[in-house]
Amino acid sequence: MIMNSESFAGLGSTIASLMFLWAVCRQYFPNQLENYFSKYYTKFITLIYPYIEISFPEYSGQRLKRSEAYTAIESYLSNTTSERARRLKAEMGHDSDKLILSMAENEEITDEFCGVKLWWFSRKTSSDRQTISFYPTDDDKRSYRLTFHRRHRVLINETYLPLVIQQGKAIAVQKRKRKLYTNSSSFDYTEYRKLVWSHVPFEHPATFETLAVDPQMKLEIMQDLVKFSKSKEYYAKIGKPWKRGYLLYGPPGTGKSTMIAAMANLLDYDVYDLELTAVKDNSALRKLLLNTTSKSIIVVEDIDCSLDLSGKRKTGGDQQEGNKEEEEKKKAAMGGLLVKEESKVTLSGLLNCIDGLWSACGGEKLIVFTTNHIEKLDPALIRRGRMDKHIELGFCEYEGFKVLAKNYLGVESHPLFGSIHELLKEKKISPADVAENLMPKNEYEDQVNVCLESLVKALKECRSVNEKDEEEGEQEKKKKVKTNEEKSVNDVKVGDDDAKENKD
Ligand SMILES: Nc1ncnc2c1ncn2[C@@H]1O[C@H](COP(=O)(O)OP(=O)(O)OP(=O)(O)O)[C@@H](O)[C@H]1O
Ligand SMILES: [Mg+2]
């Protein structure tokens, strides 16, 4: 049969009408119609349909884990759908406390990339079967379907889709509710698996603005942090894992923990508070760290109390000596049933965690150690490259006091500021103690005067800078006694060895 231009036009318009009809029907009777016609539809489109369709199912392969691609596309589309889609659905995000708008099921929106038009269709198929299960069942299947002309296959596959996934992940990170993790195991009921970390929402309000430290130092730290967070390419270029170590040291109450919260808030990172004394051994430590995500700060507080520098673990350091006694008492009370499981994490295990081969997993991580006694730490642990930046947080100085006075009392000047300035030059007081004095005590009095006077009084009672700390003196005395004791034990040992040698 010879086809003239008229019959071509007729065939063209029939196909166009069929496709239009198909699109309309699919829009309004998506599930039933599509299931019924799917066999013929597939054959039909392979013959004449010039478009390619890619499907992104919510669950694929491992049924209990949501597909990463689906989640990323969902975030990407949620950003644009509120403007373009006609039917939307609103849900609380998995990981966020914000309302998230996304395309309703069986809704279609168009997108454009480099002048190419694309269609995203949000699809949900349900079966009539009635099943009751704790697990996600096969009955409800959601997926996104992307449709584009086949001549753009390379552009879409190689440029558009990677961009959608990348942008979707970034949007999800921005929208997520930040978390504070601690290393005690928990159970994830959405993905039905045991987790090595448990978490609560991270809600610490500290910022660098409210931190009472030297302004120059503050600026330097902030610049360093921001530079780090933007240096993905740089780290890749120099062949270093994208991570940075900070050692924060100084007396109690000088703002080490507060600075960690400020760092997390500045960079929008999660915080993993690693309690080393609760980690069983090196492989458990590795597992914990492998289960941390990027854009996070891994914190080990009071590192000197968690790790014996000889490479053996303390069961708790100096501060736990008292606890030991208590434990013994408890043990006696429980008829000796209390058995403390000792952790076997070693110094080398920890070093391996900081810069071993697998420490690069995930990238974009800060590792922060805090200590009150930097002199107790093994140089190997804090050498540059491992702990790249050492930050000393000291007693309160005038600049720091001004920040606290502004935060707590809302004042930037006062007649008492002069005498406080003079007193701060010669007295040792922690920002925590200053803050405590500046806290309004009741709502009736003139708070500014009362608080500043209370601070002046406290400052006068403080030890002066040149005075030796009684506590320090006490500690030094203890240290001396201890070394003498150790010496005499060694002498005895040497004596024993000598005796043994002589005997041999
Ligand atoms: N530099 C500071 N700037 C602002 N507030 C501070 C500062 N230092 C301490 N504070 C206040 O004192 C409290 C205790 O501070 P923080 O816990 O950060 O001290 P720390 O150095 O971690 O102490 P520790 O060595 O005992 O763990 C905080 O809640 C904060 O309100
Ligand atoms: Mg602290």
Coordinates of C-alpha atoms and ligand atoms in Angstrom, one line a residue:
M1 CA 0.0 0.0 0.0
I2 CA 1.4 3.4 -1.0
M3 CA 0.9 6.0 1.6
N4 CA 0.4 9.6 0.5
S5 CA 1.0 12.6 2.6
E6 CA -2.6 12.7 3.7
S7 CA -2.6 9.2 5.0
F8 CA 0.7 10.0 6.8
A9 CA -0.9 13.1 8.4
G10 CA -3.9 10.9 9.3
L11 CA -1.7 8.3 10.9
G12 CA 0.3 11.0 12.7
S13 CA -2.9 12.6 14.1
T14 CA -4.3 9.1 15.2
I15 CA -1.0 8.4 17.1
A16 CA -1.1 11.8 18.6
S17 CA -4.7 11.4 19.7
L18 CA -3.9 7.9 21.1
M19 CA -1.0 9.3 23.1
F20 CA -3.1 12.2 24.3
L21 CA -5.8 9.8 25.4
W22 CA -3.3 7.6 27.0
A23 CA -1.8 10.5 29.0
V24 CA -5.2 11.7 30.1
C25 CA -6.3 8.2 31.2
R26 CA -3.1 7.6 33.0
Q27 CA -3.5 10.8 34.9
Y28 CA -7.0 10.0 36.2
F29 CA -7.1 6.2 36.4
P30 CA -3.4 5.5 37.0
N31 CA -3.3 2.1 38.7
Q32 CA -6.1 0.0 37.2
L33 CA -5.6 1.2 33.7
E34 CA -1.9 1.0 33.7
N35 CA -1.9 -2.5 35.1
Y36 CA -4.4 -3.6 32.5
F37 CA -2.8 -2.1 29.5
S38 CA 0.8 -2.4 30.7
K39 CA 1.6 -5.4 28.4
Y40 CA 0.4 -3.6 25.2
Y41 CA 1.7 -0.3 26.4
T42 CA 5.2 -1.6 26.7
K43 CA 5.1 -3.0 23.2
F44 CA 3.6 0.1 21.8
I45 CA 6.1 2.5 23.3
T46 CA 9.1 0.4 22.2
L47 CA 7.8 0.7 18.6
I48 CA 6.9 4.3 18.2
Y49 CA 7.4 6.2 21.5
P50 CA 10.4 8.5 21.2
Y51 CA 10.7 8.9 24.9
I52 CA 12.8 7.2 27.5
E53 CA 11.4 6.4 30.9
I54 CA 13.6 5.7 34.0
S55 CA 12.0 4.4 37.1
F56 CA 13.3 5.0 40.6
P57 CA 11.5 2.7 43.1
E58 CA 11.4 3.6 46.8
Y59 CA 12.6 0.2 47.8
S60 CA 14.8 -1.9 45.6
G61 CA 16.9 -5.0 46.4
Q62 CA 17.2 -4.8 50.2
R63 CA 13.5 -4.3 51.0
L64 CA 14.1 -2.7 54.4
K65 CA 16.3 0.1 53.2
R66 CA 14.9 3.1 51.3
S67 CA 16.7 3.6 48.1
E68 CA 19.2 6.5 48.3
A69 CA 18.4 7.7 44.8
Y70 CA 14.7 7.8 45.6
T71 CA 15.3 9.8 48.8
A72 CA 17.6 12.3 47.0
I73 CA 15.1 12.7 44.2
E74 CA 12.3 13.3 46.7
S75 CA 14.3 16.1 48.3
Y76 CA 15.2 17.6 45.0
L77 CA 11.6 17.6 43.8
S78 CA 10.2 18.8 47.1
N79 CA 12.2 22.0 46.6
T80 CA 10.5 22.8 43.3
T81 CA 7.1 21.1 43.5
S82 CA 5.4 23.7 45.7
E83 CA 5.7 26.1 42.8
R84 CA 4.9 23.7 40.0
A85 CA 2.7 20.8 41.1
R86 CA -1.0 21.2 41.4
R87 CA -1.6 18.5 44.0
L88 CA 0.8 18.4 46.9
K89 CA 1.2 16.3 50.0
A90 CA 2.5 17.6 53.3
E91 CA 4.5 15.4 55.7
M92 CA 6.8 15.8 58.6
G93 CA 10.3 14.9 57.3
H94 CA 11.9 11.7 58.5
D95 CA 14.8 13.6 60.0
S96 CA 13.4 17.0 60.5
D97 CA 10.8 18.9 62.4
K98 CA 9.8 21.0 59.4
L99 CA 6.7 20.4 57.3
I100 CA 7.8 19.0 53.9
L101 CA 5.7 19.6 50.8
S102 CA 6.1 17.1 48.0
M103 CA 4.2 15.9 44.9
A104 CA 1.1 14.0 45.7
E105 CA 0.9 10.5 44.3
N106 CA 0.2 10.2 40.6
E107 CA 1.1 13.8 40.0
E108 CA 3.4 15.0 37.2
I109 CA 5.6 18.1 37.0
T110 CA 8.0 19.3 34.3
D111 CA 11.6 20.3 34.8
E112 CA 14.0 21.9 32.4
F113 CA 17.8 21.3 32.0
C114 CA 20.0 22.9 29.4
G115 CA 16.9 23.7 27.3
V116 CA 15.7 20.1 27.5
K117 CA 12.2 19.4 28.9
L118 CA 11.7 16.5 31.3
W119 CA 8.7 15.1 33.1
W120 CA 8.8 13.7 36.7
F121 CA 5.9 11.5 37.6
S122 CA 5.2 10.4 41.2
R123 CA 3.8 7.0 41.0
K124 CA 2.1 4.7 43.5
T125 CA 0.7 1.3 42.8
S126 CA -1.4 -0.6 45.3
S127 CA -2.6 -4.1 45.2
D128 CA -6.0 -5.2 46.5
R129 CA -4.5 -7.9 48.7
Q130 CA -5.1 -7.3 52.4
T131 CA -2.0 -8.1 54.5
I132 CA -0.9 -7.1 58.0
S133 CA 2.8 -6.8 58.5
F134 CA 5.3 -4.9 60.6
Y135 CA 7.6 -4.8 57.5
P136 CA 7.1 -2.7 54.4
T137 CA 5.0 -4.9 52.2
D138 CA 4.9 -5.3 48.4
D139 CA 1.4 -3.9 48.3
D140 CA 2.2 -0.2 48.1
K141 CA 4.9 0.6 45.7
R142 CA 6.0 4.1 45.2
S143 CA 8.4 5.3 42.6
Y144 CA 9.4 8.3 40.6
R145 CA 9.4 8.1 36.8
L146 CA 11.5 10.4 34.7
T147 CA 10.6 10.8 31.0
F148 CA 12.7 12.6 28.4
H149 CA 13.3 12.4 24.7
R150 CA 15.8 9.7 23.7
R151 CA 18.0 12.1 21.8
H152 CA 19.0 13.6 25.2
R153 CA 19.9 10.2 26.8
V154 CA 23.6 11.1 27.3
L155 CA 23.0 14.6 28.7
I156 CA 20.4 13.3 31.2
N157 CA 22.3 10.2 32.3
E158 CA 25.7 11.8 32.6
T159 CA 24.9 15.3 33.7
Y160 CA 21.3 15.9 34.8
L161 CA 20.8 12.8 37.0
P162 CA 24.1 13.1 39.0
L163 CA 23.2 16.8 39.6
V164 CA 19.7 15.9 40.8
I165 CA 21.2 13.3 43.3
Q166 CA 23.9 15.7 44.4
Q167 CA 21.5 18.6 44.9
G168 CA 18.9 16.4 46.5
K169 CA 21.4 15.1 49.1
A170 CA 22.5 18.7 49.8
I171 CA 18.9 19.8 50.3
A172 CA 18.3 16.9 52.7
V173 CA 21.3 17.8 54.8
Q174 CA 20.1 21.4 55.0
K175 CA 16.6 20.4 56.0
R176 CA 17.6 17.7 58.5
K177 CA 17.3 18.1 62.2
R178 CA 20.8 18.0 63.6
K179 CA 21.6 15.2 66.0
L180 CA 23.8 14.6 69.1
Y181 CA 24.9 11.0 69.1
T182 CA 26.2 8.9 72.0
N183 CA 27.8 5.5 71.8
S184 CA 25.1 3.3 73.3
S185 CA 23.3 1.0 70.9
S186 CA 19.8 1.6 69.8
F187 CA 17.2 0.1 67.3
D188 CA 16.0 1.8 64.1
Y189 CA 12.4 0.7 63.6
T190 CA 12.2 2.4 60.2
E191 CA 15.0 0.4 58.7
Y192 CA 14.7 -2.5 61.2
R193 CA 18.3 -2.8 62.3
K194 CA 20.5 -2.3 65.3
L195 CA 22.5 0.9 65.5
V196 CA 25.8 1.4 67.4
W197 CA 24.9 5.1 68.2
S198 CA 21.8 6.5 69.8
H199 CA 20.8 10.1 69.3
V200 CA 18.7 13.0 70.5
P201 CA 18.2 16.3 68.6
F202 CA 21.1 18.7 68.9
E203 CA 19.8 21.9 70.4
H204 CA 22.8 23.6 72.1
P205 CA 22.3 27.3 71.6
A206 CA 26.1 28.3 71.8
T207 CA 27.5 30.4 69.0
F208 CA 30.9 32.0 68.5
E209 CA 29.2 35.3 69.1
T210 CA 28.3 34.3 72.6
L211 CA 31.6 32.7 73.3
A212 CA 33.9 34.7 75.7
V213 CA 37.3 34.2 74.2
D214 CA 39.9 36.5 72.7
P215 CA 38.3 38.1 69.7
Q216 CA 41.4 37.6 67.5
M217 CA 41.5 33.9 68.4
K218 CA 37.8 33.6 67.8
L219 CA 38.1 35.0 64.3
E220 CA 41.0 32.7 63.5
I221 CA 39.1 29.6 64.6
M222 CA 36.0 30.6 62.7
Q223 CA 38.0 31.3 59.5
D224 CA 39.8 28.0 59.9
L225 CA 36.6 26.1 60.3
V226 CA 34.8 27.7 57.3
K227 CA 37.9 27.2 55.2
F228 CA 38.0 23.5 56.1
S229 CA 34.3 23.0 55.3
K230 CA 34.9 24.4 51.8
S231 CA 38.1 22.6 51.0
K232 CA 36.9 19.3 49.5
E233 CA 38.9 19.8 46.3
Y234 CA 42.0 21.0 48.1
Y235 CA 42.1 17.9 50.4
A236 CA 41.6 15.7 47.3
K237 CA 44.4 17.5 45.5
I238 CA 47.0 17.1 48.3
G239 CA 45.9 13.5 48.8
K240 CA 44.7 13.9 52.4
P241 CA 41.5 12.6 53.9
W242 CA 39.0 15.5 54.4
K243 CA 39.2 15.8 58.2
R244 CA 40.8 18.0 60.8
G245 CA 41.7 17.5 64.4
Y246 CA 41.3 20.1 67.1
L247 CA 42.7 19.9 70.6
L248 CA 41.0 22.1 73.1
Y249 CA 42.8 22.4 76.4
G250 CA 42.5 24.5 79.5
P251 CA 41.2 24.6 83.1
P252 CA 37.6 23.5 83.9
G253 CA 34.9 26.0 83.0
T254 CA 36.8 27.8 80.3
G255 CA 34.4 26.9 77.5
K256 CA 35.8 23.9 75.8
S257 CA 32.5 22.0 75.5
T258 CA 30.7 25.3 74.7
M259 CA 33.2 25.9 71.9
I260 CA 32.4 22.4 70.4
A261 CA 28.7 23.3 70.3
A262 CA 29.5 26.7 68.7
M263 CA 31.6 24.8 66.0
A264 CA 28.7 22.5 65.3
N265 CA 26.3 25.4 65.0
L266 CA 28.6 27.4 62.8
L267 CA 29.2 24.6 60.3
D268 CA 25.7 22.9 60.7
Y269 CA 27.3 19.6 61.7
D270 CA 26.1 16.7 63.8
V271 CA 28.0 15.8 67.0
Y272 CA 29.2 12.4 68.0
D273 CA 30.1 12.4 71.7
L274 CA 32.4 9.4 72.0
E275 CA 32.7 8.0 75.5
L276 CA 35.9 6.0 75.2
T277 CA 35.6 4.2 78.5
A278 CA 32.4 2.5 77.2
V279 CA 34.1 1.1 74.1
K280 CA 34.9 -2.6 74.4
D281 CA 38.0 -2.8 72.2
N282 CA 39.7 -1.4 69.1
S283 CA 37.5 -3.1 66.6
A284 CA 34.4 -1.8 68.4
L285 CA 35.9 1.7 68.2
R286 CA 36.5 1.2 64.5
K287 CA 32.9 0.1 64.0
L288 CA 31.7 3.2 65.8
L289 CA 33.7 5.5 63.7
L290 CA 32.8 3.8 60.5
N291 CA 29.2 4.4 61.4
T292 CA 29.6 8.2 61.6
T293 CA 28.3 10.4 58.8
S294 CA 30.1 13.2 57.1
K295 CA 29.4 16.8 58.2
S296 CA 30.0 15.8 61.8
I297 CA 32.2 16.5 64.8
I298 CA 33.6 13.5 66.7
V299 CA 34.3 14.5 70.3
V300 CA 36.3 12.8 72.9
E301 CA 36.0 14.8 76.1
D302 CA 38.7 14.6 78.8
I303 CA 40.9 12.4 76.7
D304 CA 43.5 12.3 79.5
C305 CA 40.9 10.5 81.7
S306 CA 40.0 8.0 79.1
L307 CA 43.3 6.6 77.9
D308 CA 46.4 5.5 79.6
L309 CA 49.4 6.9 77.8
S310 CA 51.4 3.8 78.3
G311 CA 48.9 2.3 75.8
K312 CA 46.8 0.5 78.4
R313 CA 43.4 1.7 79.2
K314 CA 42.6 3.1 82.6
T315 CA 39.4 2.0 84.1
G316 CA 38.6 5.6 84.5
G317 CA 41.6 7.7 85.3
D318 CA 42.1 9.8 88.5
Q319 CA 38.5 10.9 88.7
Q320 CA 37.4 7.3 88.7
E321 CA 39.5 6.3 91.7
G322 CA 36.6 7.5 93.9
N323 CA 34.2 5.6 91.8
K324 CA 36.2 2.4 92.2
E325 CA 35.7 2.5 95.9
E326 CA 32.0 3.1 95.4
E327 CA 31.9 0.2 92.9
E328 CA 33.6 -2.1 95.4
K329 CA 30.9 -1.2 98.0
K330 CA 28.2 -1.9 95.4
K331 CA 29.8 -5.1 94.5
A332 CA 29.9 -6.2 98.2
A333 CA 26.3 -5.2 98.5
M334 CA 25.3 -7.3 95.5
G335 CA 27.3 -10.3 96.8
G336 CA 30.1 -9.8 94.3
L337 CA 27.8 -10.0 91.3
L338 CA 28.9 -6.7 89.8
V339 CA 31.6 -7.4 87.2
K340 CA 32.9 -4.3 85.5
E341 CA 33.7 -5.0 81.9
E342 CA 37.0 -3.3 81.2
S343 CA 37.6 -1.6 77.9
K344 CA 40.5 -2.7 75.9
V345 CA 40.9 0.2 73.5
T346 CA 44.6 1.0 73.2
L347 CA 46.5 4.2 72.3
S348 CA 47.6 2.7 69.0
G349 CA 44.0 1.7 68.3
L350 CA 42.9 5.3 68.9
L351 CA 45.7 6.7 66.7
N352 CA 44.7 4.3 64.0
C353 CA 41.1 5.7 64.2
I354 CA 42.3 9.2 63.8
D355 CA 44.5 8.7 60.8
G356 CA 44.4 5.1 59.8
L357 CA 43.5 4.1 56.2
W358 CA 39.8 3.8 56.8
S359 CA 39.6 7.1 58.7
A360 CA 39.0 8.8 55.3
C361 CA 35.6 7.1 55.0
G362 CA 32.8 9.6 54.7
G363 CA 35.0 12.7 54.7
E364 CA 34.2 16.2 56.1
K365 CA 34.7 15.3 59.7
L366 CA 36.2 17.2 62.6
I367 CA 37.8 15.2 65.5
V368 CA 38.0 17.2 68.7
F369 CA 39.7 16.2 71.9
T370 CA 39.4 18.1 75.1
T371 CA 41.6 18.0 78.2
N372 CA 42.3 19.9 81.4
H373 CA 45.9 18.5 81.4
I374 CA 47.6 18.8 78.1
E375 CA 50.9 17.8 79.7
K376 CA 49.5 14.4 80.5
L377 CA 48.9 13.5 76.8
D378 CA 51.2 11.4 74.7
P379 CA 53.0 13.6 72.1
A380 CA 52.1 11.0 69.4
L381 CA 48.4 11.6 70.1
I382 CA 48.5 15.3 69.7
R383 CA 51.2 15.8 67.1
R384 CA 50.3 18.2 64.2
G385 CA 48.7 16.2 61.4
R386 CA 46.6 14.3 64.0
M387 CA 45.5 17.2 66.1
D388 CA 46.1 20.0 63.6
K389 CA 45.1 22.9 65.8
H390 CA 45.8 23.3 69.5
I391 CA 43.6 25.8 71.1
E392 CA 44.2 27.0 74.7
L393 CA 41.2 28.3 76.6
G394 CA 42.3 30.2 79.6
F395 CA 40.9 32.2 82.5
C396 CA 38.5 35.0 81.8
E397 CA 40.1 38.2 80.4
Y398 CA 38.5 41.7 80.0
E399 CA 37.4 41.1 76.4
G400 CA 35.7 37.8 77.4
F401 CA 34.0 39.5 80.4
K402 CA 32.6 42.2 78.0
V403 CA 31.0 39.4 75.9
L404 CA 29.5 37.8 78.9
A405 CA 28.2 41.1 80.4
K406 CA 26.5 41.7 77.0
N407 CA 25.0 38.2 76.8
Y408 CA 23.8 38.0 80.4
L409 CA 23.0 41.6 81.3
G410 CA 22.7 43.3 78.0
V411 CA 25.2 46.0 79.0
E412 CA 28.3 47.2 77.2
S413 CA 29.6 49.7 79.8
H414 CA 29.1 50.5 83.4
P415 CA 31.0 52.4 86.1
L416 CA 32.1 49.0 87.7
F417 CA 33.7 47.9 84.4
G418 CA 36.9 49.8 85.3
S419 CA 37.5 48.0 88.6
I420 CA 36.5 44.6 87.0
H421 CA 39.1 45.3 84.3
E422 CA 41.8 45.8 86.9
L423 CA 40.8 42.8 89.0
L424 CA 40.8 40.5 85.9
K425 CA 44.4 41.4 85.2
E426 CA 45.5 39.9 88.5
K427 CA 42.9 37.3 89.4
K428 CA 42.2 33.8 88.0
I429 CA 38.6 33.3 87.4
S430 CA 37.0 30.9 84.8
P431 CA 34.4 32.3 82.4
A432 CA 32.0 29.8 84.0
D433 CA 32.4 31.5 87.3
V434 CA 32.0 34.9 85.8
A435 CA 28.9 33.8 84.0
E436 CA 27.5 32.4 87.2
N437 CA 27.9 35.8 88.9
L438 CA 26.3 37.6 86.0
M439 CA 23.2 35.4 86.1
P440 CA 20.3 37.6 87.4
K441 CA 19.2 36.2 90.8
N442 CA 15.7 37.6 91.0
E443 CA 13.5 39.9 89.0
Y444 CA 13.0 42.8 91.5
E445 CA 16.4 44.3 92.1
D446 CA 18.6 46.3 89.8
Q447 CA 20.1 43.3 88.2
V448 CA 23.1 45.0 86.5
N449 CA 24.4 46.5 89.7
V450 CA 23.7 43.5 91.9
C451 CA 25.4 41.1 89.4
L452 CA 28.5 43.3 88.8
E453 CA 29.0 43.9 92.5
S454 CA 28.7 40.2 93.1
L455 CA 31.3 39.6 90.5
V456 CA 33.7 42.2 92.0
K457 CA 33.3 40.5 95.4
A458 CA 34.0 37.1 93.8
L459 CA 37.0 38.4 92.0
K460 CA 38.5 39.8 95.2
E461 CA 38.2 36.4 96.8
C462 CA 39.8 34.7 93.9
R463 CA 43.4 33.5 93.8
S464 CA 45.7 35.9 92.1
V465 CA 47.6 35.0 88.9
N466 CA 51.0 34.7 90.7
E467 CA 49.6 32.7 93.6
K468 CA 50.2 29.0 93.3
D469 CA 47.0 27.0 93.1
E470 CA 46.4 25.2 96.3
E471 CA 44.9 22.4 94.3
E472 CA 47.9 22.4 92.0
G473 CA 50.2 22.4 95.0
E474 CA 48.3 19.5 96.4
Q475 CA 48.4 17.6 93.1
E476 CA 52.1 18.2 92.8
K477 CA 52.6 16.9 96.3
K478 CA 50.6 13.8 95.4
K479 CA 52.6 13.4 92.3
K480 CA 55.9 13.5 94.2
V481 CA 54.6 11.0 96.7
K482 CA 53.5 8.7 93.9
T483 CA 56.9 9.0 92.0
N484 CA 58.7 8.2 95.2
E485 CA 56.4 5.2 95.8
E486 CA 56.9 4.0 92.2
K487 CA 60.7 4.5 92.6
S488 CA 60.8 2.4 95.7
V489 CA 58.7 -0.3 94.0
N490 CA 61.1 -0.3 91.1
D491 CA 64.0 -0.4 93.5
V492 CA 62.4 -3.4 95.1
K493 CA 61.9 -5.0 91.7
V494 CA 65.5 -4.2 90.7
G495 CA 66.5 -5.6 94.0
D496 CA 64.5 -8.7 93.3
D497 CA 66.0 -9.1 89.8
D498 CA 69.5 -8.6 91.3
A499 CA 68.7 -11.2 93.8
K500 CA 67.4 -13.5 91.1
E501 CA 70.4 -12.9 89.0
N502 CA 72.7 -13.5 91.9
K503 CA 70.8 -16.7 92.6
D504 CA 71.1 -17.8 89.0
Ligands
LIG1 N1 34.4 31.0 77.1 C1 33.1 30.9 77.5 N2 32.2 31.7 76.8 C2 30.9 31.7 77.2 N3 30.5 30.9 78.2 C3 31.3 30.1 78.9 C4 32.7 30.1 78.5 N4 33.3 29.3 79.3 C5 32.4 28.8 80.1 N5 31.2 29.3 79.9 C6 29.9 29.0 80.6 O1 30.3 28.1 81.6 C7 29.6 26.8 81.5 C8 30.7 25.7 81.5 O2 31.5 25.8 80.4 P1 32.0 24.5 79.6 O3 31.3 23.3 80.0 O4 32.1 24.8 78.2 O5 33.5 24.4 80.2 P2 34.6 23.3 79.9 O6 35.9 24.0 79.6 O7 34.1 22.3 79.0 O8 34.8 22.7 81.4 P3 35.3 21.2 81.7 O9 36.8 21.2 81.5 O10 35.0 21.1 83.2 O11 34.6 20.2 80.9 C9 28.9 26.9 80.1 O12 27.6 26.4 80.3 C10 29.0 28.3 79.7 O13 27.7 28.9 80.0
MG2 MG 33.6 20.3 79.1

